[in-house]
Coordinates of N, CA and C in Angstrom, one line a residue:
X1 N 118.4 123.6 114.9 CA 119.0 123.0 113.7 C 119.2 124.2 112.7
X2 N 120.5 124.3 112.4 CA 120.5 125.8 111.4 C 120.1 125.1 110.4
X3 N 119.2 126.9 109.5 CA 118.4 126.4 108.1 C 118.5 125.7 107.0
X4 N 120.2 125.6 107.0 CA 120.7 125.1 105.8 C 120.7 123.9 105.9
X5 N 120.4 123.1 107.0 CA 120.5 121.8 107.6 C 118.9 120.9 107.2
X6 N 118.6 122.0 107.9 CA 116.8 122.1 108.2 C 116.8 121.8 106.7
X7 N 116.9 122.7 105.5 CA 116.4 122.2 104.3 C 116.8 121.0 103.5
X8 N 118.2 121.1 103.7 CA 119.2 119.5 103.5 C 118.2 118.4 103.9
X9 N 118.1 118.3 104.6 CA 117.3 117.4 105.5 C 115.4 117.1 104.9
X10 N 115.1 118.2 104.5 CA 113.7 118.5 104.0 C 113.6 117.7 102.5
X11 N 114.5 118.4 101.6 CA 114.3 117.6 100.7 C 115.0 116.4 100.3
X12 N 115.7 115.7 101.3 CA 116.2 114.2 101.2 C 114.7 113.8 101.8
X13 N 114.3 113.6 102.3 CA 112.5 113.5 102.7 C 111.4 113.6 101.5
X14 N 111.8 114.6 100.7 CA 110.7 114.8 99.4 C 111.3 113.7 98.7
X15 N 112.8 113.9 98.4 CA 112.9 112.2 97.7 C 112.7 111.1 97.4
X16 N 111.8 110.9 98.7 CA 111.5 109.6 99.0 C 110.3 109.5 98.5
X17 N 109.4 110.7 98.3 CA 108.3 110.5 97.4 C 108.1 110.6 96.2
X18 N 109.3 110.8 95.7 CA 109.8 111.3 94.0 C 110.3 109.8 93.4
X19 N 111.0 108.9 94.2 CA 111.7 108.0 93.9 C 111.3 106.9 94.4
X20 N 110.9 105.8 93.5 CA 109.7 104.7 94.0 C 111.0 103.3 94.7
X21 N 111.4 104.0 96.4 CA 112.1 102.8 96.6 C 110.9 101.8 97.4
X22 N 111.5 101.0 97.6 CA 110.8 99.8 98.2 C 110.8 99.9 99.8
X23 N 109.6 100.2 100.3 CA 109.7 100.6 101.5 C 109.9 99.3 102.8
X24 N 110.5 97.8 102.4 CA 111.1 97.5 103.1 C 112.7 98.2 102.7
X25 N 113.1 98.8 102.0 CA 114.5 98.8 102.3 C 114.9 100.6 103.0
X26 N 113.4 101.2 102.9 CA 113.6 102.5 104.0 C 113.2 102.6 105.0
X27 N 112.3 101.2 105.8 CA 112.0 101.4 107.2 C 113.2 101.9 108.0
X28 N 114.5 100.8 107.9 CA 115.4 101.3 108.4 C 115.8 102.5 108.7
X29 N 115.4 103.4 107.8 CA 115.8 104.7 107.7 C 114.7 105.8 108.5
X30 N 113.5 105.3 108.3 CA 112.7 106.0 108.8 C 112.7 105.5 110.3
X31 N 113.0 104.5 111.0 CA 113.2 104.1 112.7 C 114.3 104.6 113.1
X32 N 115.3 105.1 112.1 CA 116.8 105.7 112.6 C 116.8 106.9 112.3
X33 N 116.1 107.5 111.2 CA 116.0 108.7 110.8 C 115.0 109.7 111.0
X34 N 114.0 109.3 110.5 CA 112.9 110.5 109.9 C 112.3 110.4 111.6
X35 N 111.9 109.4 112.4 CA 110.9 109.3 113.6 C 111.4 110.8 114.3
X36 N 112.8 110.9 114.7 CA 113.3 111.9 115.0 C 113.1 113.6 115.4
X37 N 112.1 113.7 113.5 CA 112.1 114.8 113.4 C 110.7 115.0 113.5
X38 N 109.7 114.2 114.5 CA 108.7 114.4 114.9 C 108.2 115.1 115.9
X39 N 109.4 115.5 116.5 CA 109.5 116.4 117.7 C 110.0 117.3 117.5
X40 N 110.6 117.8 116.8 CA 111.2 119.3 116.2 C 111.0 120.3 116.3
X41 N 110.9 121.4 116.5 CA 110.4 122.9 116.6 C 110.1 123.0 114.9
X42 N 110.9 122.7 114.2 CA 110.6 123.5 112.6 C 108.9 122.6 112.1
X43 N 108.5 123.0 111.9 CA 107.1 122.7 112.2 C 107.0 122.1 110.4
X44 N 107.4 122.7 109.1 CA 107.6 122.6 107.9 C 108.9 120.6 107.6
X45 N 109.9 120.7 108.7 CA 110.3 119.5 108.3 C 109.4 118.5 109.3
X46 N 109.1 118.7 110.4 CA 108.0 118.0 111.0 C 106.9 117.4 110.2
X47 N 106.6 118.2 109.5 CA 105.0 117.9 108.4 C 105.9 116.5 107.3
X48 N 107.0 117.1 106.9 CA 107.2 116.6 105.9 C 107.8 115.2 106.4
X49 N 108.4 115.0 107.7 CA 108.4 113.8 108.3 C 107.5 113.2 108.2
X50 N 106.4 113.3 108.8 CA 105.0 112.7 108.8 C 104.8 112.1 107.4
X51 N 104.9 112.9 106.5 CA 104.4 112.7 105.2 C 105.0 111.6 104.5
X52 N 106.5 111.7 104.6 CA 107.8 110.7 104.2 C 107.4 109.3 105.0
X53 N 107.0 109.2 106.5 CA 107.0 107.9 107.1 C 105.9 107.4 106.4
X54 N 104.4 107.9 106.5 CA 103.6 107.8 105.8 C 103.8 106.9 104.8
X55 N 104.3 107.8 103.5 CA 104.6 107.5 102.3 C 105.5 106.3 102.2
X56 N 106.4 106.3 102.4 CA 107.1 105.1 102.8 C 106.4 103.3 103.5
X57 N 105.9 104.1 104.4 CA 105.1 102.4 104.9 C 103.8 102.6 104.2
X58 N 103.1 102.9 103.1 CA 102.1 103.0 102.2 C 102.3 101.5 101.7
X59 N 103.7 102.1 101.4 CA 104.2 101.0 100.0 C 104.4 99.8 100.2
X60 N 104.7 99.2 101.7 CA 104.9 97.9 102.2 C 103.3 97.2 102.3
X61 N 103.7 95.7 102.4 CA 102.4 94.9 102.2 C 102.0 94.9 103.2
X62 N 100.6 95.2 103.8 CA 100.1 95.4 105.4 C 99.6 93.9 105.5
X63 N 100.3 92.9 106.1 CA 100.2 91.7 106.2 C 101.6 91.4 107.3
X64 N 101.4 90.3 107.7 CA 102.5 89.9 108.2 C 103.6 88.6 107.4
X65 N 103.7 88.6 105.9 CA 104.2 88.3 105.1 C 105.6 88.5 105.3
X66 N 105.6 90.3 105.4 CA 107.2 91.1 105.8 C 108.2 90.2 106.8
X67 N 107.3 89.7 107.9 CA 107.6 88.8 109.1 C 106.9 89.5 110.0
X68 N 107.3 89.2 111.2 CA 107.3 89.5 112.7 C 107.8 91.2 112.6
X69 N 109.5 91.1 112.3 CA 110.1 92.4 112.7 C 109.9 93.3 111.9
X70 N 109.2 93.1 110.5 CA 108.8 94.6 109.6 C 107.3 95.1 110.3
X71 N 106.4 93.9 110.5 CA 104.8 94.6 111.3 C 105.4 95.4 112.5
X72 N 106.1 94.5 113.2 CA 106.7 95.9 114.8 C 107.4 97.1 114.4
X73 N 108.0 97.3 113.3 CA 109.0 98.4 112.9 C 107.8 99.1 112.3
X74 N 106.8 98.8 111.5 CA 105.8 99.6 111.0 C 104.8 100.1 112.2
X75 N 104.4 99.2 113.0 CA 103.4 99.5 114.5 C 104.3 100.3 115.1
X76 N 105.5 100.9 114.9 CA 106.0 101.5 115.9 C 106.0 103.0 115.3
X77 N 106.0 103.2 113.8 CA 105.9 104.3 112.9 C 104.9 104.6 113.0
X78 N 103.7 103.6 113.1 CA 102.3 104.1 113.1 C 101.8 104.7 115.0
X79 N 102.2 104.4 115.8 CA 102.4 104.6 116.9 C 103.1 106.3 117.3
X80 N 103.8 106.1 116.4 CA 105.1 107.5 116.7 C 104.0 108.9 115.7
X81 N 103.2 107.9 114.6 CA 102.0 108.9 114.2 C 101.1 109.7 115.4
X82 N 100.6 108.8 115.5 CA 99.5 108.6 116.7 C 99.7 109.2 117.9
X83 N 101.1 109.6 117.9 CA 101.7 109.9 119.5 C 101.3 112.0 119.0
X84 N 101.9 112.0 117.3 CA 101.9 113.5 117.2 C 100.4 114.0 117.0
X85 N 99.8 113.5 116.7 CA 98.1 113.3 116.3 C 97.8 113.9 117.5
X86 N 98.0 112.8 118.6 CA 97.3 113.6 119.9 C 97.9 114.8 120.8
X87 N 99.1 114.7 120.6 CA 99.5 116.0 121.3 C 100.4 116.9 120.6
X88 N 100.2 116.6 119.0 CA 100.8 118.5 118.3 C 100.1 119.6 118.8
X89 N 100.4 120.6 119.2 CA 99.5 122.2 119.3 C 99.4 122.5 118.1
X90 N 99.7 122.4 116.8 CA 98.8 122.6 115.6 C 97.8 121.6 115.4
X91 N 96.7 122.2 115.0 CA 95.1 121.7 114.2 C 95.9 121.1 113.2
X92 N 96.5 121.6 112.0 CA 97.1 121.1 110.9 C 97.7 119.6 110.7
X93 N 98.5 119.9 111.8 CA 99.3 118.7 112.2 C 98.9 117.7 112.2
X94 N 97.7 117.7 113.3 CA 96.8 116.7 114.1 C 95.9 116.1 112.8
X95 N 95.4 117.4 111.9 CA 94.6 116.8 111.0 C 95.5 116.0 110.1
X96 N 96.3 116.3 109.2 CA 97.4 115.6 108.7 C 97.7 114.0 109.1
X97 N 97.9 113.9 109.7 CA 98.4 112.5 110.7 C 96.9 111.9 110.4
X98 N 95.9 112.7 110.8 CA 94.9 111.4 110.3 C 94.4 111.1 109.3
X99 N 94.2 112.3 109.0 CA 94.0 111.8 107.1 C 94.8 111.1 106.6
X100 N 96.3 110.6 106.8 CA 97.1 110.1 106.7 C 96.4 108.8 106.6
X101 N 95.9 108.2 108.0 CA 95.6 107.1 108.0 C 94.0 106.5 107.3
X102 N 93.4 107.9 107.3 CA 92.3 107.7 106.5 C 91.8 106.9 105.0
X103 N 93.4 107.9 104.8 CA 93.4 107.6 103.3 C 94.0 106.4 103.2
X104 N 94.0 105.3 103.5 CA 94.8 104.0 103.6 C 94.1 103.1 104.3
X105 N 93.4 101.9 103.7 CA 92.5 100.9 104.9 C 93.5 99.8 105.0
X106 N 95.1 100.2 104.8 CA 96.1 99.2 104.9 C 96.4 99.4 106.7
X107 N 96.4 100.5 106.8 CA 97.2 101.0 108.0 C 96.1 100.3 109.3
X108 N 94.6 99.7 108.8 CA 93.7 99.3 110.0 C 94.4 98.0 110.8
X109 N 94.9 97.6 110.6 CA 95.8 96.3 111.0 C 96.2 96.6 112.3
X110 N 96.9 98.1 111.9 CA 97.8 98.7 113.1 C 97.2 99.6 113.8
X111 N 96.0 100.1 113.7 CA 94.9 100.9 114.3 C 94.2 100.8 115.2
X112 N 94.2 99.2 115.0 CA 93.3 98.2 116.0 C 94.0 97.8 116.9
X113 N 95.1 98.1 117.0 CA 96.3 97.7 118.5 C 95.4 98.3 119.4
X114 N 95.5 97.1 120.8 CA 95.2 98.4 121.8 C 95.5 100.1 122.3
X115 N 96.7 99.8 122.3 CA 97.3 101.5 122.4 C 96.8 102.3 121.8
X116 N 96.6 101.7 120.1 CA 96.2 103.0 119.4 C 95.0 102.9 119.0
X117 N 93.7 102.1 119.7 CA 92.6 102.4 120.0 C 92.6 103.3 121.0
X118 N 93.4 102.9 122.2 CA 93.0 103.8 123.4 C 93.5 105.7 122.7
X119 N 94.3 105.3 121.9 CA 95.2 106.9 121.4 C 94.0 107.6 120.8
X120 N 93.1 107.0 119.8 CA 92.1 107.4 119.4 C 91.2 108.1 120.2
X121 N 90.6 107.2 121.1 CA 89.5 107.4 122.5 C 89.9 108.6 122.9
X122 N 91.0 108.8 123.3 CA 91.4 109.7 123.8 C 91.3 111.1 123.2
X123 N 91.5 111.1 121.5 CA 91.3 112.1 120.6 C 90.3 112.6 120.5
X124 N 89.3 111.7 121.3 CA 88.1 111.9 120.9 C 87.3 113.2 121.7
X125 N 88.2 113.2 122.7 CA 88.1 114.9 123.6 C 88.6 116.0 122.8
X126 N 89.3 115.8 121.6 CA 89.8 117.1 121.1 C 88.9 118.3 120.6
X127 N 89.1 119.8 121.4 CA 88.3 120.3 121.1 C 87.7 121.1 119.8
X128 N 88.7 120.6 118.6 CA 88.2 120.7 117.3 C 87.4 119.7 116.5
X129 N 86.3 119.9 116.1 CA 85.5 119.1 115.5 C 85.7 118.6 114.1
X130 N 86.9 119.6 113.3 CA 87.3 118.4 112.5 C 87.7 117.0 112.7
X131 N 88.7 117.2 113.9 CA 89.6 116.3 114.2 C 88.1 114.8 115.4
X132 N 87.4 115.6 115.7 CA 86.0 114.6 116.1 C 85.2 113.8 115.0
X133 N 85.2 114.4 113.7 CA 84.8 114.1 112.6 C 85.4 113.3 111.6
X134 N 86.7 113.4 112.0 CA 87.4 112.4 111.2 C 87.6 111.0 112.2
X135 N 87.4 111.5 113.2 CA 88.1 110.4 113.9 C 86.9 109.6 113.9
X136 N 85.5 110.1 114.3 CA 84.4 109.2 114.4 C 84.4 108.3 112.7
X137 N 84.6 109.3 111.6 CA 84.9 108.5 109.8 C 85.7 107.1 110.1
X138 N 87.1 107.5 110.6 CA 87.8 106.0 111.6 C 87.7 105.4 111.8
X139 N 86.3 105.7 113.1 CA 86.0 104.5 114.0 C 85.0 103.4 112.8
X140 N 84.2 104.1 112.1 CA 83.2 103.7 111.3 C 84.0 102.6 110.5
X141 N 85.4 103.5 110.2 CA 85.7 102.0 109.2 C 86.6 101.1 109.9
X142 N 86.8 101.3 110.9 CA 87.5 100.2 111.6 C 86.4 99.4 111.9
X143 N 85.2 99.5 113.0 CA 84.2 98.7 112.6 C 83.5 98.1 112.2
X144 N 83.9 98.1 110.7 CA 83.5 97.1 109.7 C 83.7 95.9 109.6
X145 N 85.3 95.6 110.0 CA 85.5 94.4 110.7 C 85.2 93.6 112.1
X146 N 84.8 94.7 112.5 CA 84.8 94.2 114.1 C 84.1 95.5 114.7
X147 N 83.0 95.1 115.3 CA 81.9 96.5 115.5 C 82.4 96.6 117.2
X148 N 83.2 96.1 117.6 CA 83.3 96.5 119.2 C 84.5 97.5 119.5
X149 N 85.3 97.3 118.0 CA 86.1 98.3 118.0 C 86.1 99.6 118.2
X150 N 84.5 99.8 117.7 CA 84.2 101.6 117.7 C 82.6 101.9 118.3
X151 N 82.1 100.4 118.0 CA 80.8 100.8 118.9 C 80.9 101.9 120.3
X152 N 81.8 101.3 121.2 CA 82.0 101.7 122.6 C 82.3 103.4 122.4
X153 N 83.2 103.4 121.9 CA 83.5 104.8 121.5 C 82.7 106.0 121.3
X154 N 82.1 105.4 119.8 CA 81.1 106.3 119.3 C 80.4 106.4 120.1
X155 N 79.5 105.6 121.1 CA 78.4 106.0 122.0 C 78.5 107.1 123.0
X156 N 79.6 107.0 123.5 CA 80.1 108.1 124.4 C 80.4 109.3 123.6
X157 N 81.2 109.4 122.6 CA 81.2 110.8 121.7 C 79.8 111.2 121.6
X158 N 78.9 110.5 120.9 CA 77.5 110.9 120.5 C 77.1 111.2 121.9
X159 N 76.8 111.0 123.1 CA 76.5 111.1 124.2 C 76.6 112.3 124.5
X160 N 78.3 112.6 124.5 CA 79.2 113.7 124.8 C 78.2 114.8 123.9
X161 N 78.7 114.7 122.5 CA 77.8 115.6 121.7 C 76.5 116.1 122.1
X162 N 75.4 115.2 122.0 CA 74.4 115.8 122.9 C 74.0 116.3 123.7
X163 N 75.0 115.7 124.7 CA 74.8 116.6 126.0 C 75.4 118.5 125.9
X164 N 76.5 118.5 124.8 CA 76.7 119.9 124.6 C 76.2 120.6 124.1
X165 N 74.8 119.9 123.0 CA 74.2 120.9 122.3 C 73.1 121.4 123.3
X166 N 72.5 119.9 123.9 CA 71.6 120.3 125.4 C 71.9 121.1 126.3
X167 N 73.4 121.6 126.6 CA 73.5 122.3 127.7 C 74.1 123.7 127.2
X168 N 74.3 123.8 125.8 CA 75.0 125.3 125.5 C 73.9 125.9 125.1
X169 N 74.4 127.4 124.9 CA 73.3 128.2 124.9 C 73.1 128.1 123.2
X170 N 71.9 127.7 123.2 CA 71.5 127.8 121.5 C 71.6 128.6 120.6
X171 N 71.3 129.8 121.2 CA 72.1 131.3 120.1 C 73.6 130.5 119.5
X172 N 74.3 130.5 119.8 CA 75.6 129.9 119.4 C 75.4 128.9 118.5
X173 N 74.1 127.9 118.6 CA 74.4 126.7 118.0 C 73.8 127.2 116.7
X174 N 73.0 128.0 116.5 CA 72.3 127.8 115.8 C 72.9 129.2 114.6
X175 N 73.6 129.7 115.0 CA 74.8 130.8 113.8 C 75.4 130.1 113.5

């Protein structure tokens, strides 16, 4: 994408957080538009994607009030999160995306799908321990409603964890 495009593009995206539309009337935009730029090489309109879909389904009521077809157009943004979460090669990225969801106990509705429990699980091998630490904060509050959600999980992480401090060499652990 030449640069001049790339920025065109960037701050029609900051707009969206400047200008308080109603985020049923920009899902559209974000399933046609922004999901797009989640695969991108430019790593700066990438972020700002994230940020924009984000920001955008913040604003909608996390209920199924919207109907049927705004919860699946939103589970499928929250999904298309979830997808860059686990497989960006930036730490940034990955962290971003979940704080994303952190910061919002709207988004648990759609968290608790299977897929994106298993998406989680899965995270849970990442070998940055922020990204273990946020995610276990997650599981915690997902389980509030429903402790089978994260019980399973956590056990095995914690498991996992001990078994690494038991088996690495303790000089390391202990610097």
């Amino acid at each position: 994408m030449p640069e001049f495009e790339s920025r065109s593009v960037f701050f029609c995206m900051k707009a969206f957080e400047i200008f308080e539309f109603e985020g049923y009337d920009l899902l559209p935009v974000i399933n046609e538009n922004i999901l797009r730029y989640f695969s991108i090489s430019d790593k700066l309109l990438r972020k700002q994607s994230i940020i924009s879909a984000y920001n955008i389904c913040k604003r909608l009521k996390f209920d199924l009030s919207g109907g049927k077809k705004v919860f699946d157009e939103v589970q499928n943004v929250v999904q298309s999160i979830m997808y860059v979460i686990a497989t960006d090669e930036f730490l940034d990225m990955r962290i971003l995306g979940l704080k994303a969801f952190l910061d919002n106990k709207c988004f648990d509705i759609y968290l608790k799908d299977k897929k994106n429990v298993e998406c989680l699980l899965m995270m849970l091998y990442d070998e940055s321990t922020e990204i273990r630490s946020l995610l276990i904060t997650l599981f915690s509050r997902l389980s509030e409603n429903n402790v089978s959600t994260a019980l399973t999980p956590l056990k095995v992480m914690v498991t996992q964890l001990i078994n690494q401090i038991q088996f690495s060499d303790s000089r390391y652990i202990l610097n």
